[in-house]
Coordinates of C-alpha atoms in Angstrom, one line a residue:
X1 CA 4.1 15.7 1.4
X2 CA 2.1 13.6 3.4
X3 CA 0.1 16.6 6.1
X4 CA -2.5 15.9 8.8
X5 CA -5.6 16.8 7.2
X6 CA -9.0 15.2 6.2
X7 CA -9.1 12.8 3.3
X8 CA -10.3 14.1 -0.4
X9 CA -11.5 12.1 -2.9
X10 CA -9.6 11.9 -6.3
X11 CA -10.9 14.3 -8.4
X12 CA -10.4 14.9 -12.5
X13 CA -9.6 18.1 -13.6
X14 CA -12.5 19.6 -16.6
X15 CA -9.3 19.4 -18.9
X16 CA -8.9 15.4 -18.7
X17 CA -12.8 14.8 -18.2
X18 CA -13.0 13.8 -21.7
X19 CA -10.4 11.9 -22.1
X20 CA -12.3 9.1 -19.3
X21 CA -15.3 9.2 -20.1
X22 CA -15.9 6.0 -22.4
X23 CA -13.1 3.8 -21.1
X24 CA -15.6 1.3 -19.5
X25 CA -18.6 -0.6 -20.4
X26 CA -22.0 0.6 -20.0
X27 CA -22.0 -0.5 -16.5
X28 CA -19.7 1.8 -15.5
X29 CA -20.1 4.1 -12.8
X30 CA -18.8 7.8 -11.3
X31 CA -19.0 8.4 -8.1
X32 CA -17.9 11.0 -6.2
X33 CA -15.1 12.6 -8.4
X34 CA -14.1 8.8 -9.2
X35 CA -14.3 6.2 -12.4
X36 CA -15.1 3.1 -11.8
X37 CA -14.9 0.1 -14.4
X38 CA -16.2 -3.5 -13.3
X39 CA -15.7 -5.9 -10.1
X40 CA -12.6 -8.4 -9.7
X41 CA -11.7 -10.9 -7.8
X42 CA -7.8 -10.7 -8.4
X43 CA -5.5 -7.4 -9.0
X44 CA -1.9 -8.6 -10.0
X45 CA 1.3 -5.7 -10.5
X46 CA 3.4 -8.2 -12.7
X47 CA 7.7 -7.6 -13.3
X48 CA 7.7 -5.0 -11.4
X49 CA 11.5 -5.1 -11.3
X50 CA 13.3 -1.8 -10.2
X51 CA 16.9 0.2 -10.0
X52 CA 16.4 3.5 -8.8
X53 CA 17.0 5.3 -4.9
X54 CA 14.6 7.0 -2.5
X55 CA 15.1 9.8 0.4
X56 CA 15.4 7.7 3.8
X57 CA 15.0 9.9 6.9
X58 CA 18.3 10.0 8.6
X59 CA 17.0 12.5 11.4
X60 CA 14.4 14.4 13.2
X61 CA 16.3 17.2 15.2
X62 CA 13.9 19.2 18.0
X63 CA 13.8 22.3 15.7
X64 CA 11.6 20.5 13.6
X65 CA 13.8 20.2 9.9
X66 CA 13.9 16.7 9.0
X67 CA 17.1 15.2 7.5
X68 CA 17.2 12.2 4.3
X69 CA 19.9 10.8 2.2
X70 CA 19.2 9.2 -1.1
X71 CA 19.2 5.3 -0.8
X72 CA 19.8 3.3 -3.8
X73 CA 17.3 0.4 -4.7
X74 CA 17.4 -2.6 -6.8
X75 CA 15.5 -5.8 -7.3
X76 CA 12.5 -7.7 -8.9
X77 CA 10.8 -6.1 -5.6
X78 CA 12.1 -3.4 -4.7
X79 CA 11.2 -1.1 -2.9
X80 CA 8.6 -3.9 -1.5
X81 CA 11.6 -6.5 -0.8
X82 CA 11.9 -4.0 2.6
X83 CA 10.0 -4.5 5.7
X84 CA 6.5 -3.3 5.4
X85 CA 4.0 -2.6 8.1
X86 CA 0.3 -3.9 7.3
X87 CA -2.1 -0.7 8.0
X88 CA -5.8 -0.9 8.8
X89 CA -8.6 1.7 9.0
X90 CA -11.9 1.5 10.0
X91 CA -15.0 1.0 9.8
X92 CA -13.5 -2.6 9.6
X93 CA -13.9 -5.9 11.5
X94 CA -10.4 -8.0 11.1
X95 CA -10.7 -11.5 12.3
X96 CA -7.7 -13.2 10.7
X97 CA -3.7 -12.8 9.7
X98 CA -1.3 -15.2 8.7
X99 CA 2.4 -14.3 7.3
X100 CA 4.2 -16.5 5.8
X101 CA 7.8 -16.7 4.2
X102 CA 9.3 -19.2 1.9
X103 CA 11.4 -22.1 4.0
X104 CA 14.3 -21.0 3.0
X105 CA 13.9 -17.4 4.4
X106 CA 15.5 -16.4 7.8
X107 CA 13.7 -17.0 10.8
X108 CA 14.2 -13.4 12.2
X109 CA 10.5 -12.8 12.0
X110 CA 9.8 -15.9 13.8
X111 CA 8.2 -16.0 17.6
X112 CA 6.6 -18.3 19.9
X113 CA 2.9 -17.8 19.5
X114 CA 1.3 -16.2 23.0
X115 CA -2.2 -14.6 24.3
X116 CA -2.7 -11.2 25.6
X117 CA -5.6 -9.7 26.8
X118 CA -5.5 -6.4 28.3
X119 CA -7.4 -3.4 29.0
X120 CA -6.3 -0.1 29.1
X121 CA -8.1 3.4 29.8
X122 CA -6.2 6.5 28.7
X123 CA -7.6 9.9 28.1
X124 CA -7.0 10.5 24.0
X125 CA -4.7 13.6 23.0
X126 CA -6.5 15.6 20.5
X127 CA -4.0 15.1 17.6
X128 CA -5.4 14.8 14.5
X129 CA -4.7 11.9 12.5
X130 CA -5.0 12.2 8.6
X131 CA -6.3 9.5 6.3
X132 CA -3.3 8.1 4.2
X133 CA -1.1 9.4 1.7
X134 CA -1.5 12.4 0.1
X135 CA 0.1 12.1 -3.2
X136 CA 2.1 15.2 -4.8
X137 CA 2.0 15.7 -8.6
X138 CA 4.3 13.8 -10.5
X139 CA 6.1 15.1 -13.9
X140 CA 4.8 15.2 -17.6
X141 CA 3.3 12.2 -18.7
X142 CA 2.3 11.4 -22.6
X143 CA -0.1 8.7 -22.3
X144 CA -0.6 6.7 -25.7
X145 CA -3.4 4.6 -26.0
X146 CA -4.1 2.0 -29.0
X147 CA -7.3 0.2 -29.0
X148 CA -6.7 -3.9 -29.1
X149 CA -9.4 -6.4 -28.8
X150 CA -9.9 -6.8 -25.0
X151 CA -10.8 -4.4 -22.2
X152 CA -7.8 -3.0 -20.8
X153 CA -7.4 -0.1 -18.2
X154 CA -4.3 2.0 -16.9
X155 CA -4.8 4.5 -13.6
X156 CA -2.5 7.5 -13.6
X157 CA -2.8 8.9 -10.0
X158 CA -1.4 12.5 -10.4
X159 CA -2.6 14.6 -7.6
X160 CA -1.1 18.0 -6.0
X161 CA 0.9 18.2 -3.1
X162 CA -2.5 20.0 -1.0
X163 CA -4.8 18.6 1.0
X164 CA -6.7 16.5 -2.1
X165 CA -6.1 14.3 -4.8
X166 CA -6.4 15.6 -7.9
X167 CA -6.0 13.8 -11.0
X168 CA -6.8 10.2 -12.4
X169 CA -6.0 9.2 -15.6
X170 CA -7.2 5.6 -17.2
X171 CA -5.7 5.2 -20.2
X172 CA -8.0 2.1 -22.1
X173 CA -8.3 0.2 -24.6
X174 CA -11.9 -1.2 -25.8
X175 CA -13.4 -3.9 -27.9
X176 CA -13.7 -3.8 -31.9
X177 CA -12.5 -0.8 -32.4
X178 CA -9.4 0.3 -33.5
X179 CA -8.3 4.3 -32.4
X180 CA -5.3 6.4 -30.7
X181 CA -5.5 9.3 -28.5
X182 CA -2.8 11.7 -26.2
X183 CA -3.1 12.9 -23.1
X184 CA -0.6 15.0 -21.5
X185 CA -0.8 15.7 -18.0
X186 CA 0.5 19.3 -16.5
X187 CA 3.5 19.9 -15.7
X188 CA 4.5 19.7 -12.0
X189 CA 5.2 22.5 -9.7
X190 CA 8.7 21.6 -8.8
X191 CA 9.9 23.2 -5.8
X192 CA 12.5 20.6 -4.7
X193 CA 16.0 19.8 -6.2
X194 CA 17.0 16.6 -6.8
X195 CA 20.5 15.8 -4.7
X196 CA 23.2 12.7 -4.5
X197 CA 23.2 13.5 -0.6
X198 CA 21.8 14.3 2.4
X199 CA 18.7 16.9 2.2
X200 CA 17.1 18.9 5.0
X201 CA 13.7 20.0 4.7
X202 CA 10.7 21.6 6.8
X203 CA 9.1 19.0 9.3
X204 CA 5.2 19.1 6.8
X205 CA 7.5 19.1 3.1
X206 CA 9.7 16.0 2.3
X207 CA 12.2 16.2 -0.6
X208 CA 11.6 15.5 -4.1
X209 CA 12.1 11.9 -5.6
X210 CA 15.7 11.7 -6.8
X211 CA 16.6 11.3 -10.3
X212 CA 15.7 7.6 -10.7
X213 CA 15.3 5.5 -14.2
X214 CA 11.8 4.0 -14.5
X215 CA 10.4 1.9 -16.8
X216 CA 9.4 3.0 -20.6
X217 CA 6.0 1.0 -20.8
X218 CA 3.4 -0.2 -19.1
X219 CA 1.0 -3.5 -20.1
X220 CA -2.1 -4.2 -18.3
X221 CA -5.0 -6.0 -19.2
X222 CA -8.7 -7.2 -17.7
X223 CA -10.0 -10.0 -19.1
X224 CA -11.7 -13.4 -17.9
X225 CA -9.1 -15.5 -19.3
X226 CA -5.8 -15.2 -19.7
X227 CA -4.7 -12.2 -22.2
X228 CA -2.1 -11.5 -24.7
X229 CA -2.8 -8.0 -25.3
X230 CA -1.5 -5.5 -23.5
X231 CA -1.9 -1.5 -23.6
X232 CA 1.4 0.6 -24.0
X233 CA 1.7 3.7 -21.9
X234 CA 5.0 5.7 -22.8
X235 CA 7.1 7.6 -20.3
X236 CA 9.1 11.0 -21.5
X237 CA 12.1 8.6 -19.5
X238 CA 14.4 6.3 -20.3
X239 CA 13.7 2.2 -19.4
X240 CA 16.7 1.0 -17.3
X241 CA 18.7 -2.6 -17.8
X242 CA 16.9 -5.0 -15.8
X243 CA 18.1 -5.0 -11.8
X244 CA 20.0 -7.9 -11.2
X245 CA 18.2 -10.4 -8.7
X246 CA 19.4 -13.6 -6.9
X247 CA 15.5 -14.5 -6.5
X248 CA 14.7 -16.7 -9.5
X249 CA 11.9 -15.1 -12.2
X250 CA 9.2 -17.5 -10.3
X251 CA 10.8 -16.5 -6.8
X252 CA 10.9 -19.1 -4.0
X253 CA 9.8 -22.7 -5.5
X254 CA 9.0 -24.9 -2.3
X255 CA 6.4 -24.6 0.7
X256 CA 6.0 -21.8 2.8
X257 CA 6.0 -21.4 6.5
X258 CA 3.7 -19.2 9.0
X259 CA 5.6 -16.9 11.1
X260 CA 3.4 -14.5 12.2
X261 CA -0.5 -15.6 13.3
X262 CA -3.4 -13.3 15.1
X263 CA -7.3 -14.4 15.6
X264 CA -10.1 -12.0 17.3
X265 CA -11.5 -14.9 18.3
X266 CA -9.5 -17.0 20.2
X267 CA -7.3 -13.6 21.4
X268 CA -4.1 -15.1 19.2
X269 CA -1.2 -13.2 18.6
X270 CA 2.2 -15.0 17.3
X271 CA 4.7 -12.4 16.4
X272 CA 2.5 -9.3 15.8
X273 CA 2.5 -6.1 17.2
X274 CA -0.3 -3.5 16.9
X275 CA 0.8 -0.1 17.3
X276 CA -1.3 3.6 16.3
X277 CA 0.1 7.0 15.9
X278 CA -1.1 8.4 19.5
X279 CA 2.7 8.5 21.1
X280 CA 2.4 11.0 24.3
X281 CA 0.4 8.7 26.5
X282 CA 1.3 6.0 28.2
X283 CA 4.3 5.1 25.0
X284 CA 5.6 6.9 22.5
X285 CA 6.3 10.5 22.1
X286 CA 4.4 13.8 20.9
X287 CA 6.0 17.3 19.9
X288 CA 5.2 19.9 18.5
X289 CA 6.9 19.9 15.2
X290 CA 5.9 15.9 14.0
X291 CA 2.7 15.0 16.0
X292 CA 2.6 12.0 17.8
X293 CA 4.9 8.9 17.2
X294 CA 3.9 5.2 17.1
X295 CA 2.8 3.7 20.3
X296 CA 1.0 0.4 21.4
X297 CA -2.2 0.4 20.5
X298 CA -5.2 -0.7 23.0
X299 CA -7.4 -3.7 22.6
X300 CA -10.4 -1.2 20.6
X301 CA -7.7 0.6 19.2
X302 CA -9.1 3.9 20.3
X303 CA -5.4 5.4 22.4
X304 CA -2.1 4.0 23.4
X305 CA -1.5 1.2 26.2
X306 CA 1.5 1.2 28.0
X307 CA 2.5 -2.2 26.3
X308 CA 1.6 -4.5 23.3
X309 CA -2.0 -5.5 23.9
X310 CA -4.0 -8.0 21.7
X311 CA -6.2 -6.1 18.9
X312 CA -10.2 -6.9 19.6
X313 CA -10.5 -6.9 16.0
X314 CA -12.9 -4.2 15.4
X315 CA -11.8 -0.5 14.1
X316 CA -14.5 2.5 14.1
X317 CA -14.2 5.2 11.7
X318 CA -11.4 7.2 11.2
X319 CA -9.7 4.8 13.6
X320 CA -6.1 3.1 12.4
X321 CA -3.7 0.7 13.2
X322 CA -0.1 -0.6 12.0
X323 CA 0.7 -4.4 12.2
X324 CA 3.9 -5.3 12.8
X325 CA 5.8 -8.3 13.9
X326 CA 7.2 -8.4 17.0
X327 CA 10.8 -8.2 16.4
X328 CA 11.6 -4.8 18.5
X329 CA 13.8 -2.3 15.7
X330 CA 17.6 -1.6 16.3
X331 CA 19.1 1.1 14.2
X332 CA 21.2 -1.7 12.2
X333 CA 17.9 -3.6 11.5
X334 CA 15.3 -1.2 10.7
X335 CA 17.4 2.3 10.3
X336 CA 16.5 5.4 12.0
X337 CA 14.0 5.4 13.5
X338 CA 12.1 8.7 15.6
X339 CA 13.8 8.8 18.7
X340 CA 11.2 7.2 22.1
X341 CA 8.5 6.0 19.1
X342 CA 7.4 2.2 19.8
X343 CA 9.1 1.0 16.9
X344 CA 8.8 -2.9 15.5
X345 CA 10.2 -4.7 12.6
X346 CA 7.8 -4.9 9.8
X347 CA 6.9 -8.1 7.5
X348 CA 9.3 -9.7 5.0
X349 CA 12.4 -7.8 5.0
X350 CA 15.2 -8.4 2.2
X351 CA 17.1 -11.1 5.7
X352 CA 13.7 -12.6 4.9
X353 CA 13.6 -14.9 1.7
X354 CA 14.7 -11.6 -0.5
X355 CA 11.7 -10.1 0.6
X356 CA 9.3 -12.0 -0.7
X357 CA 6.2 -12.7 1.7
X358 CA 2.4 -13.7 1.7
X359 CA -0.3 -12.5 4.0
X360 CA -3.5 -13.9 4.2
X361 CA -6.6 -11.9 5.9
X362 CA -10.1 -12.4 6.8
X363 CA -12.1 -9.4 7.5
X364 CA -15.3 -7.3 6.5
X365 CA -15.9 -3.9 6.2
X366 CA -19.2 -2.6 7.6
X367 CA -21.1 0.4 7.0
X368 CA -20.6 3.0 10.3
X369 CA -22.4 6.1 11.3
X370 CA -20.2 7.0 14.0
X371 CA -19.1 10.6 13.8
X372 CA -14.8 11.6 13.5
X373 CA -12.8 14.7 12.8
X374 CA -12.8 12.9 9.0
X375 CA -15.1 11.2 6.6
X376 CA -16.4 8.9 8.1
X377 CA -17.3 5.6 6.7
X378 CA -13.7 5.3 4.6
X379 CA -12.0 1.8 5.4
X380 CA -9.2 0.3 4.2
X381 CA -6.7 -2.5 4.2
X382 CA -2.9 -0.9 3.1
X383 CA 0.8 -1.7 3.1
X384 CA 3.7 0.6 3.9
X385 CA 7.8 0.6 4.1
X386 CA 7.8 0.1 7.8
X387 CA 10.1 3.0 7.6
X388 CA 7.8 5.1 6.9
X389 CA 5.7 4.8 10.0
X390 CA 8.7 4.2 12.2
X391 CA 9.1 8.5 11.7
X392 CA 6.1 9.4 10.9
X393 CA 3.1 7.8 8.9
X394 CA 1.8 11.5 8.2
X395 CA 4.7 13.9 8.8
X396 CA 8.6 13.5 8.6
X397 CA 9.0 10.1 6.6
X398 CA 10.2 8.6 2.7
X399 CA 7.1 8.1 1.1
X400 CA 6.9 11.0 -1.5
X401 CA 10.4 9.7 -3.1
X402 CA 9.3 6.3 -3.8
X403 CA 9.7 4.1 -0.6
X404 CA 6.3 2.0 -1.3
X405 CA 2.8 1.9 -0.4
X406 CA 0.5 -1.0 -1.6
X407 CA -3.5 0.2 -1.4
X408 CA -4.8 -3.4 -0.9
X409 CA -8.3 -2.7 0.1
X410 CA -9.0 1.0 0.1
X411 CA -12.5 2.8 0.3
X412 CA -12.7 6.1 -1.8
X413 CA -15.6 8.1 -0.4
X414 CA -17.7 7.7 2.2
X415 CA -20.2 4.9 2.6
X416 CA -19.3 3.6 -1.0
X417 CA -19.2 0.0 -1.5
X418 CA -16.2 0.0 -4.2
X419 CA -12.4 -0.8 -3.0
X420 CA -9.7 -0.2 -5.3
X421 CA -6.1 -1.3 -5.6
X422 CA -3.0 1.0 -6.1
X423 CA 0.5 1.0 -5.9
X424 CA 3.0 3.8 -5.5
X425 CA 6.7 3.3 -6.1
X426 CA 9.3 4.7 -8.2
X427 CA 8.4 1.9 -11.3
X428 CA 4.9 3.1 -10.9
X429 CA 5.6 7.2 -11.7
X430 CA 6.3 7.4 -8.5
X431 CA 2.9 8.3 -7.5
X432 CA 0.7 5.8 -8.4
X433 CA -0.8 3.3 -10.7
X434 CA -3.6 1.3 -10.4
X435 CA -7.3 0.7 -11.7
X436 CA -11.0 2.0 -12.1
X437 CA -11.3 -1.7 -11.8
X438 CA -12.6 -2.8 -7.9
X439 CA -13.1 -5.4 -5.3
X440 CA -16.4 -5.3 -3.8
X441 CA -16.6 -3.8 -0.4
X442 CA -17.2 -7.0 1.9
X443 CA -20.1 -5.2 4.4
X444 CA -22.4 -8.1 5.5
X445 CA -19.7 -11.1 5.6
X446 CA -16.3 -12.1 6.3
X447 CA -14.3 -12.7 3.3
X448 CA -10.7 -14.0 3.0
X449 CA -8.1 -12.5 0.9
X450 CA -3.8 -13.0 -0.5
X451 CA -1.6 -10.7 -0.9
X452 CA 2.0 -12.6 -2.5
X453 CA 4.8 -10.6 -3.4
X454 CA 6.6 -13.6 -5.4
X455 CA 9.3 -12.9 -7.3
X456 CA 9.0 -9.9 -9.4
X457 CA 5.3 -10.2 -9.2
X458 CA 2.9 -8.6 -6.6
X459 CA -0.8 -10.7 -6.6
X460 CA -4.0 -9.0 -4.6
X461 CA -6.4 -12.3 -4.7
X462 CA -10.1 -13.2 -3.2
X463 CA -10.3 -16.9 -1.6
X464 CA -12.4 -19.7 -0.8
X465 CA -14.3 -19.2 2.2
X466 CA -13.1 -22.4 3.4
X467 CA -9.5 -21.4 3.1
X468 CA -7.4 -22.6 5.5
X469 CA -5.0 -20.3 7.8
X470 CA -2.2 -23.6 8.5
X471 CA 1.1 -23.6 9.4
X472 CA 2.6 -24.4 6.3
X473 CA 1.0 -23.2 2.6
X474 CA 2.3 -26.6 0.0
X475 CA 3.4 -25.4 -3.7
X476 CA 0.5 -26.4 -5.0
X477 CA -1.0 -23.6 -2.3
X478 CA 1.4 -21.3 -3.5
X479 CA 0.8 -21.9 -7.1
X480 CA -2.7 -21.4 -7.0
X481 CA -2.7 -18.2 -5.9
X482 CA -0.3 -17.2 -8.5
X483 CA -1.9 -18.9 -11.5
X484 CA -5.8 -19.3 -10.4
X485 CA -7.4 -21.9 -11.9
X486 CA -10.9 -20.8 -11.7
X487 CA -13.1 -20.8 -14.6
X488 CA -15.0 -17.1 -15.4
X489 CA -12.0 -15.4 -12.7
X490 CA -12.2 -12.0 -13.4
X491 CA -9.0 -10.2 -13.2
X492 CA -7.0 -6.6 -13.4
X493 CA -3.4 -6.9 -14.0
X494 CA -0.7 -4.4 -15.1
X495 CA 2.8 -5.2 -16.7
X496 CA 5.7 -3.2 -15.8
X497 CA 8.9 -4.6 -17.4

């Protein structure tokens, strides 16, 4: 379960330490308890196409025992065809966001662009507020490796349900050699039961994933030009039929449209909402059992305002906030939802163009000294199910059963210069794959980055610094982002179905 506690870096039990320690080039590096390979500038999650159910929250009683029912999925999305919230931690400075949908998606998300600039002063509750999610261990894995003729890497993230992470696996495959290996990972210690309807649990323990059929192999490759080899990693599961979809295999085919807009510079904000987990001031809520709720978030981010202010655009460390649009959350929109939490509708919900969406961001990510109750010096730039805030980010919520989490942009230890890229949903063992693979941590300049979830596809790409933020991205835009054509383009991508 997702606790309040300080974040730990991944670490790989003495067991598996064999088992990673060639699967880069010579340039590889280890730091702090994790691998890392070489430097991208694209990470794509390709067919990730899913049938399976997660544990919504259905309620939050006083006494403190949460409440979930199992809620069936399906989709060349899914679970990321659902509203998702945009998180960001500091150190960071965030200058732009754009969020677009295709043209033929509903304008629910849609606002008339308008400037606020407020200040607020409000004493801050001493709540802790954890890094993100702390990933329990997920079941038996055989991982199967067979050596091909490009450089390929897997990440198993399989940590225990405590305060860290605790085992990464990257299963690889490396050039002109041809070899097998096993690993098996441990068993998991599985105290929860898996049920067809509603569960109650303590407010710090959510349920176990449901039963759920994932996929039976796994393809990823790293190469600097296109690849047709691919790295099989086998699941002690059956593959389902594929989820039917009415979004074509390429998704959405014309231009998309901007919906939601924010600048540091100029003060913008068009349909965006920044909220923080410090409820009990002057919005949201705090109790005992689940912490503080969302509230509005003040211009430096540091406590709650009383109402939605513009974001200054700079975060210290340990400091977080969730974008959202502006849309204000009914129970038929958004679901439950904790009861006097500032609750907003998150970004590309399945009334919007099946879910599919793009966000484009400008940012950096300095180095900072400044002392917290964490690490310090540990940004990052993730997505959530905007249900799982909406309870609570790092108490009562869905995440441990599979409701999604994209790790965009996330710093692993403090002061390191290396950002990897995960997801976590039920098609990726619940709990997380990814790669030892990295984007360079931008600490002296702004860069601009995509994140298009397209179809059945899910694309993390660097841009141009003379990208432009307009109203309207054109096909070509569109297609350029989802089939780069940039010589030498250095890319991680991972095949699902």
């Amino acid at each position: 379960m997702i606790i309040i506690a300080p974040f730990v870096a991944l670490l790989l039990p003495t067991a598996m330490a064999a088992a990673v320690t060639n699967h880069c080039d010579q340039a590889s590096t280890f730091v702090d308890g994790n691998h890392y390979c070489s430097a991208v500038e694209r990470v794509s999650f390709m067919d990730v196409s899913f049938s399976g159910s997660y544990n919504r929250v259905t309620g939050m009683p006083e006494g403190g025992a949460c409440t979930y029912a199992v809620t069936p999925i399906s989709g060349p999305l899914a679970p990321f065809d659902e509203d998702m919230s945009l998180q960001l931690r500091g150190p960071l400075e965030f200058r732009q966001l754009a969020v677009y949908y295709p043209q033929s998606g509903s304008d629910i998300n849609k606002r008339e662009p308008h400037a606020k600039v407020g200040h607020t002063h409000v004493k801050k509750h001493q709540h802790d507020h954890g890094y993100h999610h702390l990933h329990p261990r997920q079941p038996k894995l055989i991982i199967e490796t067979d050596v091909v003729t490009e450089t390929d890497y897997i990440t198993i993230d399989a940590p225990e349900p405590t305060i860290a992470h605790q085992a990464t696996t990257f299963a690889t495959s490396t050039r002109s050699t041809v070899t097998h290996t096993e690993t098996e990972l441990a068993d998991c210690d599985d105290d929860g039961d898996d049920q067809t309807s509603s569960a109650v649990n303590t407010p710090h323990s959510s349920p176990q994933a449901p039963l759920k059929s994932t996929p039976s192999s796994l393809a990823v490759s790293i190469s600097t030009t296109p690849s047709t080899v691919s790295t099989v990693v086998s699941e002690s599961q059956q593959a389902p039929s594929k989820p039917a979809s009415t979004v074509s295999p390429n998704g959405a085919t014309g231009s998309w449209s901007r919906a939601s807009y924010y600048n540091s510079d100029s003060k913008t904000s068009q349909n965006i909402t920044f909220l923080n987990n410090m409820g009990g001031g002057k919005s949201g809520v705090f109790s005992i059992p689940y912490g503080a709720s969302l509230s509005y978030a003040s211009a430096d981010g540091s406590t709650s305002a009383a109402s939605s202010e513009v974001f200054g655009g700079k975060l210290s460390s340990c400091q977080e906030l969730s974008v959202f649009s502006d849309t204000a959350c009914t129970e038929e929109l958004c679901g439950f939802s904790r009861p006097g939490a500032v609750t907003r509708l998150g970004f590309g919900g399945k009334n919007v163009a099946s879910g599919q969406k793009l966000l484009l961001m400008e940012f950096k990510m300095p180095h900072d000294s400044v002392p917290c109750q964490a690490q310090q010096d540990i940004p990052a730039i993730w997505m959530l199910n905007g249900k799982i805030t909406r309870t609570g980010e790092y108490t009562c919520n869905c995440w441990s059963s599979g409701c999604g989490e994209l790790d965009i942009f996330e710093v692993l230890s403090s002061g390191n210069n290396k950002c990897i890229s995960t997801m976590h949903a039920g098609q990726a063992n619940t709990q997380g794959a990814g790669f030892p693979d990295y984007f360079d941590r931008p600490v002296d300049s702004f860069v601009k980055a995509a994140v298009l979830l397209k179809g059945s596809n899910i694309i993390f790409q660097m841009l141009p610094s003379d990208f432009d933020f307009s109203d309207n991205m054109s096909v070509e835009q569109i297609a350029n982002i989802e089939n780069p054509s940039v010589p030498g383009l250095k890319a991680a991508s991972a095949k699902f179905n």
